[in-house]
PDB file of C-alpha atoms in Angstrom:
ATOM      1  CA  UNK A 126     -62.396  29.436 -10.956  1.00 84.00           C
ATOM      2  CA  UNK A 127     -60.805  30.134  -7.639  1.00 90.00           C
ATOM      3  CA  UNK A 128     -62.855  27.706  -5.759  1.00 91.00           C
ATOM      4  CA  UNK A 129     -61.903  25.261  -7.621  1.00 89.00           C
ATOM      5  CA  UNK A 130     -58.423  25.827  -7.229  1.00 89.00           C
ATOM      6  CA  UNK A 131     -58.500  26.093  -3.170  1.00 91.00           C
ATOM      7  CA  UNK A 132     -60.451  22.526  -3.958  1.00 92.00           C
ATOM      8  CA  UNK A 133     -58.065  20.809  -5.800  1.00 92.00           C
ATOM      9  CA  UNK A 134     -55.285  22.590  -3.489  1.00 91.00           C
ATOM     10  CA  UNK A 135     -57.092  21.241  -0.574  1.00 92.00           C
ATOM     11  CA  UNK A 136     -57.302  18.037  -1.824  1.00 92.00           C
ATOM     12  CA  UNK A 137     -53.990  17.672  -2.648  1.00 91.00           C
ATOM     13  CA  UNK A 138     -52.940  18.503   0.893  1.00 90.00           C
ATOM     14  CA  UNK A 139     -54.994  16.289   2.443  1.00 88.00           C
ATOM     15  CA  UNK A 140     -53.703  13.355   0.310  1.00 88.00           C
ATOM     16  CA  UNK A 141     -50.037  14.390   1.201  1.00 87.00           C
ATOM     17  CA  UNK A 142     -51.441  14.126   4.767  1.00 83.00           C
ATOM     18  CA  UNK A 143     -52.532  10.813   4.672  1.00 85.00           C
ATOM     19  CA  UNK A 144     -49.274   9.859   2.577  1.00 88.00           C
ATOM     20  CA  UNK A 145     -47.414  10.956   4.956  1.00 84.00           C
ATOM     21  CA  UNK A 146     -49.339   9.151   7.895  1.00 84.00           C
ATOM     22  CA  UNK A 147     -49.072   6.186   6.499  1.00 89.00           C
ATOM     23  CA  UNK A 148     -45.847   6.295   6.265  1.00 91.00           C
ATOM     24  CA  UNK A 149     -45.214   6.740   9.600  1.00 89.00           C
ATOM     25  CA  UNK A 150     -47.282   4.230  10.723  1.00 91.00           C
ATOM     26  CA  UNK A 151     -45.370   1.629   8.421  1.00 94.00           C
ATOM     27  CA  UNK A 152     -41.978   3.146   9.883  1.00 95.00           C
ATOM     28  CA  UNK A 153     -43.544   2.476  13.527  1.00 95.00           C
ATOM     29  CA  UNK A 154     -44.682  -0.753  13.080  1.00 95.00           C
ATOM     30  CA  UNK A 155     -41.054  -1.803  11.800  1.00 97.00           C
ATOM     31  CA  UNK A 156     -39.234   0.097  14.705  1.00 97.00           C
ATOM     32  CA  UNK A 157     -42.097  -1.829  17.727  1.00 97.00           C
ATOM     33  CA  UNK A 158     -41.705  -5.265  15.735  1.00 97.00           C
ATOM     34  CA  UNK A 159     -38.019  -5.041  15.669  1.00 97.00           C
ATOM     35  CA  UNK A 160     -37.970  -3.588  19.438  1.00 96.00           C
ATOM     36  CA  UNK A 161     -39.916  -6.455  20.590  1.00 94.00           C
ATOM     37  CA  UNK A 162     -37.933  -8.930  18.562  1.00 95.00           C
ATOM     38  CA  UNK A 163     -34.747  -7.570  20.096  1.00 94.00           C
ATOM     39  CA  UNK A 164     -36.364  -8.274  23.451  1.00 92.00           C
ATOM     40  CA  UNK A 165     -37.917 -11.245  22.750  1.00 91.00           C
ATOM     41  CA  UNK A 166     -40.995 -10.320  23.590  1.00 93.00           C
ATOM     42  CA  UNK A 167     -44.139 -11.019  21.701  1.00 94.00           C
ATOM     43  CA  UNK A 168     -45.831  -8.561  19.686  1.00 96.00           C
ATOM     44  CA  UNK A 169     -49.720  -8.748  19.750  1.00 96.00           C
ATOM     45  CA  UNK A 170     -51.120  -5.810  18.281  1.00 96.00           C
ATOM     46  CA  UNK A 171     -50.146  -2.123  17.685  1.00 96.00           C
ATOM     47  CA  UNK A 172     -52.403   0.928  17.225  1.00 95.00           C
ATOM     48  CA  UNK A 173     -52.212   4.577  16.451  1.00 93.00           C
ATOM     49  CA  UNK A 174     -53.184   6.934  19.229  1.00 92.00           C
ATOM     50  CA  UNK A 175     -52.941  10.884  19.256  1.00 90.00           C
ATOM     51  CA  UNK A 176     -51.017  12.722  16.674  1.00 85.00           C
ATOM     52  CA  UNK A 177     -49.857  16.452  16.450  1.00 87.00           C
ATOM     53  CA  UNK A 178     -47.960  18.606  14.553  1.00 83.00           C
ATOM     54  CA  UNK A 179     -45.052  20.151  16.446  1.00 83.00           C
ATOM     55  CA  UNK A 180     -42.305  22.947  15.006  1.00 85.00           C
ATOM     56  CA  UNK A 181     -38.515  21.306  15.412  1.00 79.00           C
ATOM     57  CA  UNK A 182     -35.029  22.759  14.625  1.00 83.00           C
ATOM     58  CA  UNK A 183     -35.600  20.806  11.253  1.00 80.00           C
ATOM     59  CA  UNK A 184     -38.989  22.050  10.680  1.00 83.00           C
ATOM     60  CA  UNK A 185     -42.769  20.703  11.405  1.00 83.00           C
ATOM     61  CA  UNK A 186     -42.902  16.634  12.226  1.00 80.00           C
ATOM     62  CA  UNK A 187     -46.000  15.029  13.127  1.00 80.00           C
ATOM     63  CA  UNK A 188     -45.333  13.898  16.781  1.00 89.00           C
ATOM     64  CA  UNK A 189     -47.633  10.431  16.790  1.00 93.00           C
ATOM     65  CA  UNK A 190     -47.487   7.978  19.473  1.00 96.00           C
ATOM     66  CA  UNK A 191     -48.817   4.201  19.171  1.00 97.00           C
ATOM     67  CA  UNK A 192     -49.426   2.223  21.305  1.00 97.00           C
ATOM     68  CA  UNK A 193     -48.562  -1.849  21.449  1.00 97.00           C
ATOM     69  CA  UNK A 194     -49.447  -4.785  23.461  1.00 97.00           C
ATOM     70  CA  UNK A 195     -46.944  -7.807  23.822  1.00 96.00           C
ATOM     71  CA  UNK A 196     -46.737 -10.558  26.076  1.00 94.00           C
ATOM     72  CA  UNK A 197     -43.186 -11.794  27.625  1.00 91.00           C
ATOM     73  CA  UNK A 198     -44.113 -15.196  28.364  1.00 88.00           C
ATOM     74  CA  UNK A 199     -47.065 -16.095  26.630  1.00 85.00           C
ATOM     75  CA  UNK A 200     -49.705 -15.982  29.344  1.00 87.00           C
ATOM     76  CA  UNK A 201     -49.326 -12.447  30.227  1.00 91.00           C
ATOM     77  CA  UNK A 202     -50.091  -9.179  28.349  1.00 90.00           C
ATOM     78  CA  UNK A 203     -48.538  -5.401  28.811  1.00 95.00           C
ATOM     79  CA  UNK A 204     -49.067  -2.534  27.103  1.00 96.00           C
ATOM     80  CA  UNK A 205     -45.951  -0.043  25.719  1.00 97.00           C
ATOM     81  CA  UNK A 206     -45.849   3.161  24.038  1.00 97.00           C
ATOM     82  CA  UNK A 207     -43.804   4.277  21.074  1.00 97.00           C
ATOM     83  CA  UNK A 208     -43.420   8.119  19.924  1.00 95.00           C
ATOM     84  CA  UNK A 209     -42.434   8.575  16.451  1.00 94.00           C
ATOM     85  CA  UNK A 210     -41.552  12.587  15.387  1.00 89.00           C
ATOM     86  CA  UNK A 211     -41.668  12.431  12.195  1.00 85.00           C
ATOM     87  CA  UNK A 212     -39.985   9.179  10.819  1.00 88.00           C
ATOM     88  CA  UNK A 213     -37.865   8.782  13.337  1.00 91.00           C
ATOM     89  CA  UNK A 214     -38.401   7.181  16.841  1.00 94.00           C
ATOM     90  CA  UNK A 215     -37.968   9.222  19.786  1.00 93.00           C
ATOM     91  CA  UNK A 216     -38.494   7.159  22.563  1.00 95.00           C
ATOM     92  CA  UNK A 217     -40.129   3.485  23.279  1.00 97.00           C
ATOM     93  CA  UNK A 218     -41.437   2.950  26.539  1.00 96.00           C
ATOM     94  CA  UNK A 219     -42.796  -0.310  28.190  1.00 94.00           C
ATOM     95  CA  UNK A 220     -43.683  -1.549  31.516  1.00 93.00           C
ATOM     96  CA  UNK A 221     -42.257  -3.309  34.192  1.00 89.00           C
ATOM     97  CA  UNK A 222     -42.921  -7.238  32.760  1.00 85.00           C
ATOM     98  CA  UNK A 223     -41.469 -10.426  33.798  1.00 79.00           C
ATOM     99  CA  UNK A 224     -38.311 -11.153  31.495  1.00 80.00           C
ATOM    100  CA  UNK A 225     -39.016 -14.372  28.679  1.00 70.00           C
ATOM    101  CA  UNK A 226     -37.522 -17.088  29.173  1.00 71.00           C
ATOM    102  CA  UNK A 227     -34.534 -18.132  26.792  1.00 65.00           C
ATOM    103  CA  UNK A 228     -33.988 -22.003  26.089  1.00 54.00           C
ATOM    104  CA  UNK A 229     -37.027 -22.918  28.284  1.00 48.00           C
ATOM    105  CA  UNK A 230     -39.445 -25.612  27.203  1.00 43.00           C
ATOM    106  CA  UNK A 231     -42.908 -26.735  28.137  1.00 46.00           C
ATOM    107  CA  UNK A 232     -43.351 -29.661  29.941  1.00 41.00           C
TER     108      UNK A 232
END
């Protein structure tokens, strides 16, 4: 009888878990795709890296950061970082690209 409490309890945690992960990752990909649109950069893809759970003055947040690659004109590539604690972004970092070019055409 008790196991099979501590097994549905378990499971229930885990699935609040992965709730909550994806979750985050949806608020991250909105926060990177609106970052890079704001600096009209090109988003190519986005991935979860490392995740840990850290105590704050409003309680434990998953700290998770991502990672994203864009491009700023097209034939280049970077890679940036994005920390999320909790659902909110703490900090977005990129690095030093070559600006895009506003109004430009080919040819």
């Amino acid at each position: 009888m008790i196991t099979d409490l501590l097994t549905i309890v378990l499971v229930v945690v885990a699935a609040l878990l992965f709730w909550q992960q994806r979750r985050q990752s949806e608020q991250a990909h909105q926060y990177i795709r609106q970052y890079c649109q704001r600096m009209e950069l090109q988003l190519l893809s986005i991935a979860r890296g490392h995740h840990t759970l850290r105590r704050t003055e409003q309680g434990w947040k998953w700290l998770t950061q991502y990672w994203f690659e864009f491009s700023a004109t097209g034939d280049d590539h970077y890679i940036g970082h994005a920390q999320l604690r909790g659902l909110r972004l703490k900090a977005i970092d990129t690095p030093v690209h070559a600006m895009p070019r506003s109004g430009q055409t080919n040819g």
